[in-house]
PDB file of C-alpha atoms and ligand atoms in Angstrom:
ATOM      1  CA  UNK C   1     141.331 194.457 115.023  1.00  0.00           C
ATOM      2  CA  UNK C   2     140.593 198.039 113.737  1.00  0.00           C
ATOM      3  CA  UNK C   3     137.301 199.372 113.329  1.00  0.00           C
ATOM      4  CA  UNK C   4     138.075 199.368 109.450  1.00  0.00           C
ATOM      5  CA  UNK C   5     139.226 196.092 109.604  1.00  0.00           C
ATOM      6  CA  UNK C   6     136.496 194.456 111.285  1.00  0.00           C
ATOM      7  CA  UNK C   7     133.751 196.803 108.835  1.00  0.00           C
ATOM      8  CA  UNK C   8     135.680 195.526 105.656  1.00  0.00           C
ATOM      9  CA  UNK C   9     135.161 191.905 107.250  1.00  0.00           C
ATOM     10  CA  UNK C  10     131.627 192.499 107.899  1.00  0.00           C
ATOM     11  CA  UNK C  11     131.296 193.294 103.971  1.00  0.00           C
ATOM     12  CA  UNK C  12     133.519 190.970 103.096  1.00  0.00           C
ATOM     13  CA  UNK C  13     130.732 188.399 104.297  1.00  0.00           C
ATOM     14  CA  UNK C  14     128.004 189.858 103.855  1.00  0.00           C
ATOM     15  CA  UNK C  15     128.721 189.919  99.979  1.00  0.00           C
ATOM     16  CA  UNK C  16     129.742 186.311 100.480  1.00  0.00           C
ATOM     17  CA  UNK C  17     126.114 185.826 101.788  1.00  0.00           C
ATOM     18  CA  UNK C  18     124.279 187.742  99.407  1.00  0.00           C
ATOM     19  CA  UNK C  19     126.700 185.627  96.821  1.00  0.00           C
ATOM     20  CA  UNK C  20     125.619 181.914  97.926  1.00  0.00           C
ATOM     21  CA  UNK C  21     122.023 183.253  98.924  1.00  0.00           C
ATOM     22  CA  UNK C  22     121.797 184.427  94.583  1.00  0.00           C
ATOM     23  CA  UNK C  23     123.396 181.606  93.822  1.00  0.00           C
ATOM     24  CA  UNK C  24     121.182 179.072  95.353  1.00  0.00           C
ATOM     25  CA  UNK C  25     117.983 181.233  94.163  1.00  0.00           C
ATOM     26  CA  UNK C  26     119.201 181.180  90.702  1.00  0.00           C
ATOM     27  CA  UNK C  27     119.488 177.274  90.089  1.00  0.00           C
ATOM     28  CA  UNK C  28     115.278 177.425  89.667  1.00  0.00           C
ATOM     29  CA  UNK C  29     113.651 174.287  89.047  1.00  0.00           C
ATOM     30  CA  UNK C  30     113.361 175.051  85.113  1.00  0.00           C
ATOM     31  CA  UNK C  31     113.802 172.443  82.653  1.00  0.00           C
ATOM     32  CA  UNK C  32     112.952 172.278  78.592  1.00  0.00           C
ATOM     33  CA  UNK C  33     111.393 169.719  77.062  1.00  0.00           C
ATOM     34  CA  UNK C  34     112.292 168.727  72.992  1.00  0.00           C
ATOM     35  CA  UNK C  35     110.978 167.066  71.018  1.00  0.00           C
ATOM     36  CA  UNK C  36     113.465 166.140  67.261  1.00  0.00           C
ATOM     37  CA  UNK C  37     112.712 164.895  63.538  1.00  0.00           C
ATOM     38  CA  UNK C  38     108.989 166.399  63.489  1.00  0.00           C
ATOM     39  CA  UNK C  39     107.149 167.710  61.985  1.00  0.00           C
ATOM     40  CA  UNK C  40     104.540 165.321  61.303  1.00  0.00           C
ATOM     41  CA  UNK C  41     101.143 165.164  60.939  1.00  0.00           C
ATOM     42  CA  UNK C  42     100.582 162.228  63.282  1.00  0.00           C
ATOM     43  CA  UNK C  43     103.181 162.025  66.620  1.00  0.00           C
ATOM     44  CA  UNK C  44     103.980 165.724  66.784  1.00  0.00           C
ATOM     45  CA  UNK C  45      99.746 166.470  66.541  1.00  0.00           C
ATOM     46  CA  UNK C  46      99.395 164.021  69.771  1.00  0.00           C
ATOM     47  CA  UNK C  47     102.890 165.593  71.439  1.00  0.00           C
ATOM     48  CA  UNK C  48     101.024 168.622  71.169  1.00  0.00           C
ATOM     49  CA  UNK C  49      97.550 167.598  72.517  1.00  0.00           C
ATOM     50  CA  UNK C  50      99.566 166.296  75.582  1.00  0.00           C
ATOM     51  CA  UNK C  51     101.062 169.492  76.242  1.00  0.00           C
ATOM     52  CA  UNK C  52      97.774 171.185  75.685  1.00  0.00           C
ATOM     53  CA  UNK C  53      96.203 169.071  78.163  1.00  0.00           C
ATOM     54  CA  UNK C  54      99.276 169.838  81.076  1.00  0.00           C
ATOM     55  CA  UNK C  55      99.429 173.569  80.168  1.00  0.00           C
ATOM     56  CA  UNK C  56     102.833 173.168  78.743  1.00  0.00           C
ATOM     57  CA  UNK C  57     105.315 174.623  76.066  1.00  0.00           C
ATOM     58  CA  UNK C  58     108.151 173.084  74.644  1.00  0.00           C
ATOM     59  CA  UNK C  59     111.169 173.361  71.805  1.00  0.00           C
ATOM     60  CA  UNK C  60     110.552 171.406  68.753  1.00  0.00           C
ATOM     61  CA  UNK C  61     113.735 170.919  66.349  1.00  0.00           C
ATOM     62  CA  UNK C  62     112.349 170.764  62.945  1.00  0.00           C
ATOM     63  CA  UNK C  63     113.820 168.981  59.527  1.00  0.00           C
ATOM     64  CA  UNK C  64     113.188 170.975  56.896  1.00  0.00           C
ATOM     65  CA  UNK C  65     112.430 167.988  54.588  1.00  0.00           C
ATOM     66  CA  UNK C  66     109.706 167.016  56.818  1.00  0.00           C
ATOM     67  CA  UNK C  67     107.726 170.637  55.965  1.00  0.00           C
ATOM     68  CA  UNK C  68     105.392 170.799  53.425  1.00  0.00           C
ATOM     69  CA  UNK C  69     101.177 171.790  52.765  1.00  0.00           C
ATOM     70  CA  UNK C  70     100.079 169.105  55.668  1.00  0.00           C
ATOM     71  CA  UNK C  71     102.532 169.642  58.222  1.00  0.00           C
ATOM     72  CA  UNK C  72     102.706 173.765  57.896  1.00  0.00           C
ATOM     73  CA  UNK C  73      99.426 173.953  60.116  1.00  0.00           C
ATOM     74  CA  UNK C  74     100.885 171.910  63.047  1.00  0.00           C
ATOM     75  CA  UNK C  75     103.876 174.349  63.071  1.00  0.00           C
ATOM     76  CA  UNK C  76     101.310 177.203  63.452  1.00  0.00           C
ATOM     77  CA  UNK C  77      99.429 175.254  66.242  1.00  0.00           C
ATOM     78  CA  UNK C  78     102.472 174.504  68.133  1.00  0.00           C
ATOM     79  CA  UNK C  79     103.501 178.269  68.046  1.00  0.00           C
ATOM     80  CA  UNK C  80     100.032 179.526  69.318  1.00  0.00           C
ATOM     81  CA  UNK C  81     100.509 176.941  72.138  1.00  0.00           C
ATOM     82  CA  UNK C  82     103.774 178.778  73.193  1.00  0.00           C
ATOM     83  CA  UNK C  83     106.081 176.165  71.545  1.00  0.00           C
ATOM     84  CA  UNK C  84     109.111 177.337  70.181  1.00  0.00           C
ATOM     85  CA  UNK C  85     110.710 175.994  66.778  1.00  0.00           C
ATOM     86  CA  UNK C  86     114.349 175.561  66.355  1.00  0.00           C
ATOM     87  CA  UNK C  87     116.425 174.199  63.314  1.00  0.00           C
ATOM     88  CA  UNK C  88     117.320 170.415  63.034  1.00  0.00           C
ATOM     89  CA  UNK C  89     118.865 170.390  59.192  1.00  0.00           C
ATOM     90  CA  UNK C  90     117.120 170.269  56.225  1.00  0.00           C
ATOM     91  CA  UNK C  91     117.837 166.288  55.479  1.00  0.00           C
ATOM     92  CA  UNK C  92     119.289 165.261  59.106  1.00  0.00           C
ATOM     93  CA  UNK C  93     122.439 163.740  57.550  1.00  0.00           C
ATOM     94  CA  UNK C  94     125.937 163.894  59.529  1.00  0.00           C
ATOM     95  CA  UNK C  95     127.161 167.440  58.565  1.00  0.00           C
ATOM     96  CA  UNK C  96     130.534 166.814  59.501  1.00  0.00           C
ATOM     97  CA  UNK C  97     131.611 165.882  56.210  1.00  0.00           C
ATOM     98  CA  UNK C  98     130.125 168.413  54.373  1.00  0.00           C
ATOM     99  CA  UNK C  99     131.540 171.453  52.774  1.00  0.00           C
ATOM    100  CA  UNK C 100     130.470 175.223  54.086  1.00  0.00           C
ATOM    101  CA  UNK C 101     128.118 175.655  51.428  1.00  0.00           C
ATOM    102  CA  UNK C 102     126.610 172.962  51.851  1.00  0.00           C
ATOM    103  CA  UNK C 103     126.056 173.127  55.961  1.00  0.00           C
ATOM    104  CA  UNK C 104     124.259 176.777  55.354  1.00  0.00           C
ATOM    105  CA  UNK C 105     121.971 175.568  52.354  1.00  0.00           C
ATOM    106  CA  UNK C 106     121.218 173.021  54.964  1.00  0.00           C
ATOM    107  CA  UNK C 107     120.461 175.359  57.945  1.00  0.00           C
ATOM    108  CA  UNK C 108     118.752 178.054  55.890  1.00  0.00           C
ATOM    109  CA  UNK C 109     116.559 176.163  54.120  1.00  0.00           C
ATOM    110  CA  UNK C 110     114.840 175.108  57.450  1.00  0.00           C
ATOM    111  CA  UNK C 111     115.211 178.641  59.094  1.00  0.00           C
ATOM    112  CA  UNK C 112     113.590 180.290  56.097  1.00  0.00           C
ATOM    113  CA  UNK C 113     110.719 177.941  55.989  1.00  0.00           C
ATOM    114  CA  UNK C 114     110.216 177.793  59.457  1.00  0.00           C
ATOM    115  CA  UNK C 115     110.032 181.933  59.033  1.00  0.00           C
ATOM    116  CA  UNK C 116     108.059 182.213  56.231  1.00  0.00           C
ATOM    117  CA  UNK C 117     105.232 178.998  57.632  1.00  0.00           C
ATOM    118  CA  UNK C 118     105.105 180.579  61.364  1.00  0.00           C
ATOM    119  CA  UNK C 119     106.878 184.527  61.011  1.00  0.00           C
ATOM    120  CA  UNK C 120     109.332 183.847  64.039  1.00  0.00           C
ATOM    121  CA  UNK C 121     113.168 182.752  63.056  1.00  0.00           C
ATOM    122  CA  UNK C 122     114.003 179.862  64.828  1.00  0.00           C
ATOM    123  CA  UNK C 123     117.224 180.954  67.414  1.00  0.00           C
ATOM    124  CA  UNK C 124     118.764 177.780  68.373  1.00  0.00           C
ATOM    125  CA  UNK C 125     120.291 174.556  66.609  1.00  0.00           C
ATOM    126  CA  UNK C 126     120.202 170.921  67.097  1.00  0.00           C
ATOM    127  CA  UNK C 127     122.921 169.332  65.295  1.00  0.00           C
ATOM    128  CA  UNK C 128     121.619 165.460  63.834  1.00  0.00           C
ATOM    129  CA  UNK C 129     122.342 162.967  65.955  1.00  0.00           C
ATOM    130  CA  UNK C 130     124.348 165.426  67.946  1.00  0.00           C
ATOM    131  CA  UNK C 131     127.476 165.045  65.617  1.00  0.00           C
ATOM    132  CA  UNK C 132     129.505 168.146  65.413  1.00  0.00           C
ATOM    133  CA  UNK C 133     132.813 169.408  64.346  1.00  0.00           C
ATOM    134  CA  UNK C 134     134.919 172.551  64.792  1.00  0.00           C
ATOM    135  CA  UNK C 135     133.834 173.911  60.583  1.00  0.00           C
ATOM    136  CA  UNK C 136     130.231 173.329  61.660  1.00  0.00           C
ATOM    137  CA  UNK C 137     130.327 175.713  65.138  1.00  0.00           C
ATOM    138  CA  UNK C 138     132.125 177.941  63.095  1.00  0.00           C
ATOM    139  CA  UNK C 139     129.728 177.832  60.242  1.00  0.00           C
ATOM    140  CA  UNK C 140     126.688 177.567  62.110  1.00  0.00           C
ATOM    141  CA  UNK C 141     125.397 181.090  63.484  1.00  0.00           C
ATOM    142  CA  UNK C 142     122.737 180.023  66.342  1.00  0.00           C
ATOM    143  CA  UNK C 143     123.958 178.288  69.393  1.00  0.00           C
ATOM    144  CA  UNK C 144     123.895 174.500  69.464  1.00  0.00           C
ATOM    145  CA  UNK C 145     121.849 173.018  71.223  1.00  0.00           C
ATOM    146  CA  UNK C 146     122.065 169.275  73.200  1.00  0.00           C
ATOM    147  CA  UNK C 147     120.582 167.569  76.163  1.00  0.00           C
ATOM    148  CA  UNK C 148     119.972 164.232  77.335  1.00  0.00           C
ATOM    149  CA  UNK C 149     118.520 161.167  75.625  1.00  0.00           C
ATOM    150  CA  UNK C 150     116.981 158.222  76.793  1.00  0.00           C
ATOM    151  CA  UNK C 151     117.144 156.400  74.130  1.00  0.00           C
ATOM    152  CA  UNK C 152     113.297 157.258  73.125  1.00  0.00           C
ATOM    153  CA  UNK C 153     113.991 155.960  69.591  1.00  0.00           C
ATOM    154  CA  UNK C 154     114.619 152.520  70.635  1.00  0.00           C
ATOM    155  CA  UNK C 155     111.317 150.273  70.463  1.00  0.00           C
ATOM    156  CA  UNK C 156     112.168 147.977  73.191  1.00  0.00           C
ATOM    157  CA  UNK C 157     112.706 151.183  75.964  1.00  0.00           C
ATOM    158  CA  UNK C 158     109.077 151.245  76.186  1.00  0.00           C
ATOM    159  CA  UNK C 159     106.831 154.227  77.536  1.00  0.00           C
ATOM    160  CA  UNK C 160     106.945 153.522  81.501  1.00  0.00           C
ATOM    161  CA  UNK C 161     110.993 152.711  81.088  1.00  0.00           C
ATOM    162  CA  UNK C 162     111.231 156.231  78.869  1.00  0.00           C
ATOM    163  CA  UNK C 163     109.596 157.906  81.471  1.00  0.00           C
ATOM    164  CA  UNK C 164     111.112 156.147  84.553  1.00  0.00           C
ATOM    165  CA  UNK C 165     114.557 157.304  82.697  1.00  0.00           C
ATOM    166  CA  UNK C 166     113.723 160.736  82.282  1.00  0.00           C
ATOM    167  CA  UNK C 167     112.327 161.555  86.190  1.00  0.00           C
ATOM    168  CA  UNK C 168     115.379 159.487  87.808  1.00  0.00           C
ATOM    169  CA  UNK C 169     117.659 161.595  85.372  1.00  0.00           C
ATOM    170  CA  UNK C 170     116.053 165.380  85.344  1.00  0.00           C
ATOM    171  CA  UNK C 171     118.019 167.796  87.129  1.00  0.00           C
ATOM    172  CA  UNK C 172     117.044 171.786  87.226  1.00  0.00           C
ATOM    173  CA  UNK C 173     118.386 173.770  84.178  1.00  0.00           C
ATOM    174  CA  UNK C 174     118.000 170.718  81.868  1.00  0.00           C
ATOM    175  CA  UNK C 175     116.948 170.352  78.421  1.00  0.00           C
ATOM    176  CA  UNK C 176     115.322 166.949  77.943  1.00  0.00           C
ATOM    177  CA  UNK C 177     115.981 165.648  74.369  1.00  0.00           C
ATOM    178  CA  UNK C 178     112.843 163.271  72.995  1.00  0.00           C
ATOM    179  CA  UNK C 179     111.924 162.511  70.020  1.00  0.00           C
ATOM    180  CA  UNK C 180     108.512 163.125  67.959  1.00  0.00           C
ATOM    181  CA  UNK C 181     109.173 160.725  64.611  1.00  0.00           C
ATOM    182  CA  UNK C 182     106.305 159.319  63.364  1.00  0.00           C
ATOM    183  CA  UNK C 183     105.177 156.223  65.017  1.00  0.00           C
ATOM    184  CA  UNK C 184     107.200 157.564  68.135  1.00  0.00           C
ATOM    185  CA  UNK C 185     103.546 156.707  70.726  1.00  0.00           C
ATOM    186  CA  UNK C 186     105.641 155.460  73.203  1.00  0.00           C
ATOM    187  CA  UNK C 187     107.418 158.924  74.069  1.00  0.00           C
ATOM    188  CA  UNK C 188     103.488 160.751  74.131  1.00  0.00           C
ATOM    189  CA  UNK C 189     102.641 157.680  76.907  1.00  0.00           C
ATOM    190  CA  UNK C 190     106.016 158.577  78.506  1.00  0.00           C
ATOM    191  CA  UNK C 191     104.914 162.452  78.572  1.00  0.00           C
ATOM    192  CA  UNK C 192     101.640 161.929  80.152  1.00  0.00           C
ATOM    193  CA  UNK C 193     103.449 160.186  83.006  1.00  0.00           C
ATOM    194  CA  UNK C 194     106.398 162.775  83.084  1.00  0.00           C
ATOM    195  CA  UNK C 195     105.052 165.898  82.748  1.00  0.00           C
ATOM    196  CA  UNK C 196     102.608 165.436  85.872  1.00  0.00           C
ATOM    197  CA  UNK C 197     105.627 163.571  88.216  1.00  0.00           C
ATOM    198  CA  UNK C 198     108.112 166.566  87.478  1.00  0.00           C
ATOM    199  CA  UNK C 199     105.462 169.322  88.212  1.00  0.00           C
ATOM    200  CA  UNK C 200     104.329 167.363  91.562  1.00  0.00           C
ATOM    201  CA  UNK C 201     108.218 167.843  92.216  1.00  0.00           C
ATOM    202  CA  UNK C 202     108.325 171.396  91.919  1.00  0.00           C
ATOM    203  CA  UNK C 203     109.586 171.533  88.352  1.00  0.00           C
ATOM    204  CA  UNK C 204     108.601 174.623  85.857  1.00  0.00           C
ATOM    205  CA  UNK C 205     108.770 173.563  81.797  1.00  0.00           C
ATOM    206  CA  UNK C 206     109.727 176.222  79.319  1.00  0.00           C
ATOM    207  CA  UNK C 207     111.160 176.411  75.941  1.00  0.00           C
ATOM    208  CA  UNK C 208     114.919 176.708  75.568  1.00  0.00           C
ATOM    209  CA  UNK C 209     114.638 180.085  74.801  1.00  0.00           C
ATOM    210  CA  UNK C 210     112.976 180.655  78.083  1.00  0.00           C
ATOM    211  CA  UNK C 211     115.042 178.152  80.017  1.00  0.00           C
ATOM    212  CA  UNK C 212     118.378 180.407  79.016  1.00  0.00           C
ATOM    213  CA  UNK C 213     116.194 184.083  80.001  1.00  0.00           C
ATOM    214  CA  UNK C 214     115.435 182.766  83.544  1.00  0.00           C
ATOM    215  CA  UNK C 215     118.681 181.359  84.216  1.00  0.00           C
ATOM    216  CA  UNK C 216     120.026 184.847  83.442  1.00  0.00           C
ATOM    217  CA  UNK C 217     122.370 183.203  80.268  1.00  0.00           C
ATOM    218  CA  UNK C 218     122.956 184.557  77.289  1.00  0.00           C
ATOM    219  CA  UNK C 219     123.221 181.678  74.625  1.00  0.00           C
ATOM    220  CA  UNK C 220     126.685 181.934  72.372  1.00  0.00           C
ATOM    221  CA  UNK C 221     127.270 180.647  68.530  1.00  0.00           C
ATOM    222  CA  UNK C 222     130.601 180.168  67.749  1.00  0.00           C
ATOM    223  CA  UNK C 223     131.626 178.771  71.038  1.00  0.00           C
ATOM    224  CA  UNK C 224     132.029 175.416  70.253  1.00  0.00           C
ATOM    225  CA  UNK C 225     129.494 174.451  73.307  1.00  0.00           C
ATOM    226  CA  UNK C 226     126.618 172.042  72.709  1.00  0.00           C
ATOM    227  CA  UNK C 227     124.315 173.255  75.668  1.00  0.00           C
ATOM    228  CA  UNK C 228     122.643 170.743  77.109  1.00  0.00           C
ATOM    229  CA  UNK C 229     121.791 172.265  80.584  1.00  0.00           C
ATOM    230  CA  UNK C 230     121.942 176.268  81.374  1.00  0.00           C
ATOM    231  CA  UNK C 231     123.868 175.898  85.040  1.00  0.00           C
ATOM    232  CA  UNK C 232     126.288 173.572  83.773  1.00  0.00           C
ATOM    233  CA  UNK C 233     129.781 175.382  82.508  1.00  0.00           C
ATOM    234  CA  UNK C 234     131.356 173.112  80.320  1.00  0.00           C
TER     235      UNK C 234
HETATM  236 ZN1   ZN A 301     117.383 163.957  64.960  1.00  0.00          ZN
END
């Protein structure tokens, strides 16, 4: 082998090694907690106290029809906590059979009011019940957002099956989809048991914005992809 030869091999792997050494330091142990269908003034106050109490932020995907005089305050609170707010539709109805109009009255009406109650625009969309088609992604100008459920809206799942669900499932780079609807107690129980087993395993908990900026991704609209975790290319 030449000199050149053998250098150019030397780089060759080194790169390589510098390559699997980023990659394995760039899958951090990040995950996002959300919370959908708040706000309200009785579930989403508790969510809130929980994650006060751990030190925690998280993503809340609001319904616009669930804003008004009483539950403005609680969108303040969860913003001077660190929370994040992100759009969930103004009614939560299937928008796949509505018309383009009618999808952006539905978006902007929540984005404007989450604006105008808190000052910061909401980046990110959760489409209701996850349902979307190709006229909404093109519609629609914030990424869409997903994640995994465990079924937290079901009364028989109670809290110690929510939470078993959630720490046998959590992976890094997820976004953990849970639900703060009023009367939802079982999910806060669930959150005082998860939040302390994920940290003991290492696990950091951001907002989604957050989760994207440390795993170095920029979030797309318009790409037809319902994120659900940042490492994953689907
Ligand atoms: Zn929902």
């Amino acid at each position: 082998m030449t000199l050149a030869k053998s250098l150019y091999r030397g780089i060759i792997a080194s790169a390589l090694a510098v390559t699997i050494a980023f990659c394995g330091a760039a899958q951090k142990k990040i995950v996002a907690l959300t919370f959908d269908d708040g706000p309200n003034t009785s579930t989403t106050v508790k969510v809130l106290d929980v994650l006060k109490e751990n030190d925690v932020a998280a993503t809340f995907f609001l319904c616009g029809k669930n804003i008004n005089k009483d539950t403005r305050p609680i969108m303040k609170r969860a913003v001077t906590q660190g929370c994040e707010l992100g759009n969930h539709s103004r009614t939560h109805s299937d928008m796949r059979g509505l018309t383009v109009e009618k999808m952006r009255m539905e978006i902007e009406y929540t984005s404007h009011i989450i604006k105008q109650t808190t000052g910061v625009a909401s980046e990110f969309f959760r489409p209701p019940y996850l349902l979307c088609n190709d006229l909404m992604h093109s519609s629609i100008k914030m990424p869409f957002i997903g994640g995994f459920s465990i079924e937290d809206w079901l009364p028989e799942v109670d809290a110690a099956e929510r939470a078993r669900r959630v720490v046998a499932k959590v992976k890094p780079g997820d976004i953990i989809l849970l639900h703060d609807f009023e009367g939802n107690d079982a999910t806060v129980d669930a959150l005082k048991t998860i939040i302390p087993e994920l940290k003991k395993q290492g696990y950091t908990f951001v907002t989604v914005g957050n989760l994207f900026k440390e795993a170095g991704i920029e979030p797309q609209a318009h790409n037809k992809r319902l994120y659900s975790n940042v490492y994953e290319q689907e």
